[in-house]
Coordinates of C-alpha atoms in Angstrom, one line a residue:
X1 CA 99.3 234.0 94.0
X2 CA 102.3 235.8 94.3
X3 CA 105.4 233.8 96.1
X4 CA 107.6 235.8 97.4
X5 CA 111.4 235.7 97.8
X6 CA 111.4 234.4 101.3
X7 CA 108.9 231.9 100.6
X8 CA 111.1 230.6 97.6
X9 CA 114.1 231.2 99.9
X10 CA 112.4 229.3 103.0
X11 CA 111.3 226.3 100.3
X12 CA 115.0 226.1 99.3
X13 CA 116.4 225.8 102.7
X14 CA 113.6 223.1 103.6
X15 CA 114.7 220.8 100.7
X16 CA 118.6 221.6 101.4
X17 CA 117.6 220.3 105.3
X18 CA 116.0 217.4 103.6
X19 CA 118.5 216.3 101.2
X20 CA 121.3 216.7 103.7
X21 CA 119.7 214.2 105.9
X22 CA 118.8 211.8 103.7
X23 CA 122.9 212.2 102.4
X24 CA 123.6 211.8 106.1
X25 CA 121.3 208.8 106.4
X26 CA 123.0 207.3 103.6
X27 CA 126.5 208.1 105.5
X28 CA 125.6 206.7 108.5
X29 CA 124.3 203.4 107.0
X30 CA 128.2 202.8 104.8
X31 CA 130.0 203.7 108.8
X32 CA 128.3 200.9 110.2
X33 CA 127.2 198.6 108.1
X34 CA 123.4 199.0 109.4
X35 CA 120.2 199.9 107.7
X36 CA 118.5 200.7 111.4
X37 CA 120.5 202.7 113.4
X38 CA 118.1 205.0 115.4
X39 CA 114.7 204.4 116.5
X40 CA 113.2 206.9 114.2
X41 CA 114.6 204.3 111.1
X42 CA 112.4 201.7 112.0
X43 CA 110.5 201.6 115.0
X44 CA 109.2 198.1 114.6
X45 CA 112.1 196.8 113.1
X46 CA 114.3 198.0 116.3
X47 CA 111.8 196.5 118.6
X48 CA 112.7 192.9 116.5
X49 CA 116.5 193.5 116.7
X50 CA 116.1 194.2 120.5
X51 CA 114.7 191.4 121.1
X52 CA 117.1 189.5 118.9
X53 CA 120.1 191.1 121.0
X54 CA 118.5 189.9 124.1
X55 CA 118.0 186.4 122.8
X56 CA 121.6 186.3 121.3
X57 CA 122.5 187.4 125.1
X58 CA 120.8 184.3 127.1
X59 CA 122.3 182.1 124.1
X60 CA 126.0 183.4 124.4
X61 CA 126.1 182.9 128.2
X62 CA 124.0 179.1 128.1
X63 CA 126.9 178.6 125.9
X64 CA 129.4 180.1 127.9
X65 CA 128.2 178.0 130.8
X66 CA 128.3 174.7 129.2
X67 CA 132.0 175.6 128.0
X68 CA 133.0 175.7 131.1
X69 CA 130.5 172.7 132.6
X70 CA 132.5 170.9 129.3
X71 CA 136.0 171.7 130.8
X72 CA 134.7 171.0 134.5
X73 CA 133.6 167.8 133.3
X74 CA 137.0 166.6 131.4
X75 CA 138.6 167.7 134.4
X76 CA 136.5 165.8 136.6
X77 CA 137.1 162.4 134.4
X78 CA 140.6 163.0 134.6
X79 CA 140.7 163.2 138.1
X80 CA 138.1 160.6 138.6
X81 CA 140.8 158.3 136.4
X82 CA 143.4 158.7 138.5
X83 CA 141.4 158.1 141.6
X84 CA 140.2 154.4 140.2
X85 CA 143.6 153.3 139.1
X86 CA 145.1 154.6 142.7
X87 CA 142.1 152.1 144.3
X88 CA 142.7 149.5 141.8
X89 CA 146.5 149.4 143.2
X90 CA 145.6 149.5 146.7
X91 CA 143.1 146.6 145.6
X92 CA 146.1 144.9 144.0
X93 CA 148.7 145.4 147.0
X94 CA 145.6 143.9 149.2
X95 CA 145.2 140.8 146.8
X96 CA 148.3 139.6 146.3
X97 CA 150.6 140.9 149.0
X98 CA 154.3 139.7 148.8
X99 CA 155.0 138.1 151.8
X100 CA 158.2 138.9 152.1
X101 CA 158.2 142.7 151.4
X102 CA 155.2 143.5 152.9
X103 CA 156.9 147.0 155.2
X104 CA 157.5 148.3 151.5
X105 CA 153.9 147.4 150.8
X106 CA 152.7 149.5 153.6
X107 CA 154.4 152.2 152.9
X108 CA 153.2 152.0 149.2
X109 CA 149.9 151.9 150.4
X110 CA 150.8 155.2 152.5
X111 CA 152.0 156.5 149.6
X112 CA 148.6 156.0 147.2
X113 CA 146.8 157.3 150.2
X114 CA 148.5 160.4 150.1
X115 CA 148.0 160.4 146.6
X116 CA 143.5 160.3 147.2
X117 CA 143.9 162.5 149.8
X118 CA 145.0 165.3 147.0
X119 CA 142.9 164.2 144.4
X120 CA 139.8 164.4 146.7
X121 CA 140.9 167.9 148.0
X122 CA 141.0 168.7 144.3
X123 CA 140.3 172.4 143.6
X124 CA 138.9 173.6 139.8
X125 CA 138.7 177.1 139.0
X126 CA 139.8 178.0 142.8
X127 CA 136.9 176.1 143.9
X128 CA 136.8 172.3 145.4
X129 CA 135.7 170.1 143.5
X130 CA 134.5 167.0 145.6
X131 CA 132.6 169.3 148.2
X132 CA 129.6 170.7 147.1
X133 CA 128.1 174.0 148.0
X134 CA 131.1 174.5 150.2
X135 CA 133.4 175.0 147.3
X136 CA 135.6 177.3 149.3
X137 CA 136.8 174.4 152.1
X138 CA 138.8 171.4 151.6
X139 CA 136.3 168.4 151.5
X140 CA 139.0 165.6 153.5
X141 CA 140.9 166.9 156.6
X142 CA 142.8 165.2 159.1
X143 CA 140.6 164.3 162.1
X144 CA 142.8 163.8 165.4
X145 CA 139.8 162.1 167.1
X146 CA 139.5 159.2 164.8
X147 CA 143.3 159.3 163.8
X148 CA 142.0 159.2 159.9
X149 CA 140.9 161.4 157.3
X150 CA 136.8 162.0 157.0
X151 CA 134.6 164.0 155.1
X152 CA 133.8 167.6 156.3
X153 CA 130.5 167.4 157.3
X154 CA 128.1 170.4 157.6
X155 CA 124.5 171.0 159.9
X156 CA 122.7 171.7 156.6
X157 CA 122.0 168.8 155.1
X158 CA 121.5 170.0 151.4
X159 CA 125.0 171.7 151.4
X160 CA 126.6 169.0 149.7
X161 CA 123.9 168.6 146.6
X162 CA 125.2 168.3 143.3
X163 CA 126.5 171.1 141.7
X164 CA 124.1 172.3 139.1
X165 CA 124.5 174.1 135.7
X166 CA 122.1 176.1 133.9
X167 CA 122.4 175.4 130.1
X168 CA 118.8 176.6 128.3
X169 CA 115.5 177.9 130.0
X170 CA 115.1 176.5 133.3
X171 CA 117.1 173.7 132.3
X172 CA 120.1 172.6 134.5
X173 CA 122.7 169.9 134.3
X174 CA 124.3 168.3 137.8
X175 CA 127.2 167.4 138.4
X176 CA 128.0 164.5 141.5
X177 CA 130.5 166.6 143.6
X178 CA 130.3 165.0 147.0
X179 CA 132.9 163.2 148.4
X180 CA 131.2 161.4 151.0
X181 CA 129.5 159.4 148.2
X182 CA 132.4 159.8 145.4
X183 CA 134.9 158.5 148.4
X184 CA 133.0 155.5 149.7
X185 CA 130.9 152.5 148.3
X186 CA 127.3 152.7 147.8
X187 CA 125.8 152.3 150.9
X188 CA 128.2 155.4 152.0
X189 CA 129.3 152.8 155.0
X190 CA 133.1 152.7 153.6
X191 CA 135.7 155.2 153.7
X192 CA 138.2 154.5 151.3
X193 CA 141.0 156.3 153.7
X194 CA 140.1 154.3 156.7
X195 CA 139.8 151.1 154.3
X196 CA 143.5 151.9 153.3
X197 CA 144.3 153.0 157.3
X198 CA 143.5 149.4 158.4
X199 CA 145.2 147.8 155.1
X200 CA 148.8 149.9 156.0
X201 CA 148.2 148.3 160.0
X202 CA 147.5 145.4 158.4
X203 CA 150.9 145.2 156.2
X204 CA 152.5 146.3 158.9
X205 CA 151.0 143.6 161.3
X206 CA 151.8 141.1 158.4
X207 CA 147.7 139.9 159.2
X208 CA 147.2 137.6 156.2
X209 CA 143.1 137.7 157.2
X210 CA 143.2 141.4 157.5
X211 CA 144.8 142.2 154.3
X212 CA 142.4 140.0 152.7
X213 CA 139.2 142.1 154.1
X214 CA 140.4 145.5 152.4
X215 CA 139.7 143.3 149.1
X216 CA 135.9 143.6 149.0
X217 CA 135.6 147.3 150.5
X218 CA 138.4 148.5 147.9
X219 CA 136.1 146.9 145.4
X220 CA 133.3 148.2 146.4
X221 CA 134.3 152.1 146.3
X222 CA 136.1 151.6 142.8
X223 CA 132.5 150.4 141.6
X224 CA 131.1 153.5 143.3
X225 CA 133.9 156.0 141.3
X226 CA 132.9 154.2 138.3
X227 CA 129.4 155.0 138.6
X228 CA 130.0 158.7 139.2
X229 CA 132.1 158.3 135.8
X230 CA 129.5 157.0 133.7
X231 CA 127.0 159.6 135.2
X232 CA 129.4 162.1 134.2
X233 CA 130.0 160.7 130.8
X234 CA 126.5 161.0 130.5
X235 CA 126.2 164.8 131.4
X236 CA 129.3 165.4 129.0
X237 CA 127.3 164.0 126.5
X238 CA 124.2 166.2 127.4
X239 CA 126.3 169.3 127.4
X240 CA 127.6 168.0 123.7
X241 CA 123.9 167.7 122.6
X242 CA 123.2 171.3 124.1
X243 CA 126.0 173.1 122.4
X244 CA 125.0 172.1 119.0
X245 CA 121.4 172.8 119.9
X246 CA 122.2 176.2 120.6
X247 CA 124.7 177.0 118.1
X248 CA 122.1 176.3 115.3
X249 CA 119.4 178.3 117.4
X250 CA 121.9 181.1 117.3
X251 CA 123.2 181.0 113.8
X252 CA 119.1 180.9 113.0
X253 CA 118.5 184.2 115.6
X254 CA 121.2 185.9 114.2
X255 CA 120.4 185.4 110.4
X256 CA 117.0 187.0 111.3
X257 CA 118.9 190.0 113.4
X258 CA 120.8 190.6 110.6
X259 CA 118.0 190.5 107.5
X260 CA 116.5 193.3 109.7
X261 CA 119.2 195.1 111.0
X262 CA 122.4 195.2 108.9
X263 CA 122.6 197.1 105.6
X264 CA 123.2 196.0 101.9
X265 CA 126.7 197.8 101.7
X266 CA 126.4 197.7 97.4
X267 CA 123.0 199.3 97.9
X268 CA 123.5 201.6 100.4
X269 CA 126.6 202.9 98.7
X270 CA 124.3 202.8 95.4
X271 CA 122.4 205.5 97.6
X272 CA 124.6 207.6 99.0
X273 CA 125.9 208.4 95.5
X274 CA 122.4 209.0 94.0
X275 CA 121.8 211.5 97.7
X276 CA 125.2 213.1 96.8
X277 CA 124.2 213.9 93.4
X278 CA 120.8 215.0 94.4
X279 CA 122.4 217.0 96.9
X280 CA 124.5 219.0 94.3
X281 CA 121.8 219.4 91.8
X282 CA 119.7 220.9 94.7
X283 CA 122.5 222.8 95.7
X284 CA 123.1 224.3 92.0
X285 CA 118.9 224.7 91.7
X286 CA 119.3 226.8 94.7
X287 CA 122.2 229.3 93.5
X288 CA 120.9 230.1 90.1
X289 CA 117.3 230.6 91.9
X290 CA 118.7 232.8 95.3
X291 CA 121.5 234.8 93.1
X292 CA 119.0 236.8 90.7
X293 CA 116.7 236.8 93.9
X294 CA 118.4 238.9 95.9
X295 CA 119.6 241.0 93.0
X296 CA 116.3 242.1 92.2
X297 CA 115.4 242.4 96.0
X298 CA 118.6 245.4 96.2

């Protein structure tokens, strides 16, 4: 069988093609450090590294979330501090009231209340703190009715439910962040403003039996903050546990992401210098073969 020029010609050009994107391959592989960069690489490979990327994904932003349910947390304790040694003051004014100073007293105890009134109207990240759902209005106002300060109620009765955070795979943590329960003692019968209302009057007064009575109710919404502050230790501590659980799970994910996806830079430059000489062989083959070609063709 005779081959003809343009058949030689044609078979030169088709191996040129072939070479140059094998060189480009080989390129493309040292630019970004990855050994699947199309679809056409390694269909089933991509499929894994999608899938990877998309696990990597829902890890990244469990993580983000318990970074910031971490810091909300801390923050929470810190306020949550202050709130128990402002009470415990209060409950020591009430316990041992100097009888002969007892205006300054009352105006002490104004002063602490002032002091709950803006740690329970607290705000984190713009948002209240102590209210619930209803992160976008002060828990505590002023109620002229009553003459004290009360929790801001609402018709729906699940508004105020704990704030929850998702940190895995339909798994949430919850934060207590109602104030009615926070600001009052266990049986939610006790505010702690009106407690300290009726202990002021009662300074005032100079009413040894009523001062006495804010003991117990003090008391008992100090134990109440100091409950919510060991449940929050204890969702700190969850959130700890989380973290490291999905740090390793990540490390592992990406490990496998990158056995399958990323190139071995000594090999693929090993490559791209054994294309580039192929390249220039092929490119030599094909002007000592075309040259004589074409002269005999005129």
């Amino acid at each position: 069988m005779r081959i003809s020029s343009k058949i030689m010609a044609e078979n030169i050009k088709y191996n040129l093609a072939k070479q140059s994107n094998l060189l480009m391959d080989s390129q493309t592989k040292i630019a970004t450090g990855k050994q699947i960069n199309r679809i056409s690489d390694d269909s089933n490979g991509m499929e894994k590294v999608l899938n990877y990327r998309t696990t990597l994904a829902k890890i990244d932003q469990y993580q983000e979330n318990i970074t910031d349910a971490k810091t909300r947390s801390e923050y929470t304790e810190t306020v949550l501090e202050q709130i128990n040694e402002a009470i415990d003051e209060a409950k020591g004014i009430a316990d041992g009231a100097d009888t002969d100073n007892r205006e300054a007293l009352a105006l002490q105890i104004s002063s602490i209340k002032d002091q709950l009134l803006g740690l329970a109207n607290t705000t984190y990240n713009g948002n209240y703190l102590f209210h619930g759902h209803l992160t976008d209005t002060a828990p505590f106002e002023y109620d002229a009715l009553s003459g004290g300060y009360i929790y801001v109620d609402d018709a729906d009765p699940g508004s105020h439910a704990d704030t929850s955070v998702m940190i895995g795979e339909g798994t949430q943590v919850s934060f207590n962040a109602d104030g009615s329960e926070i600001f009052a003692d266990a049986a939610g019968t006790v505010n702690v403003f009106d407690v300290l209302d009726d202990l002021e009057a009662a300074l005032y007064a100079d009413d040894d039996a009523a001062i006495e009575t804010a003991v117990a109710p003090l008391e008992a919404v100090s134990e109440q903050v100091e409950l919510v502050r060991a449940q929050n230790a204890g969702v700190y501590k969850r959130l700890e546990s989380s973290e490291e659980h999905w740090t390793t799970f990540g490390n592992a994910v990406e490990d496998m992401r990158s056995n399958v996806e990323d190139a071995d830079v000594t090999s693929a430059a090993l490559d791209l210098q054994l294309q580039k000489a192929s390249y220039e062989v092929l490119l030599q083959v094909a002007a000592d073969v075309i040259q004589p070609t074409l002269i005999d063709f005129l």
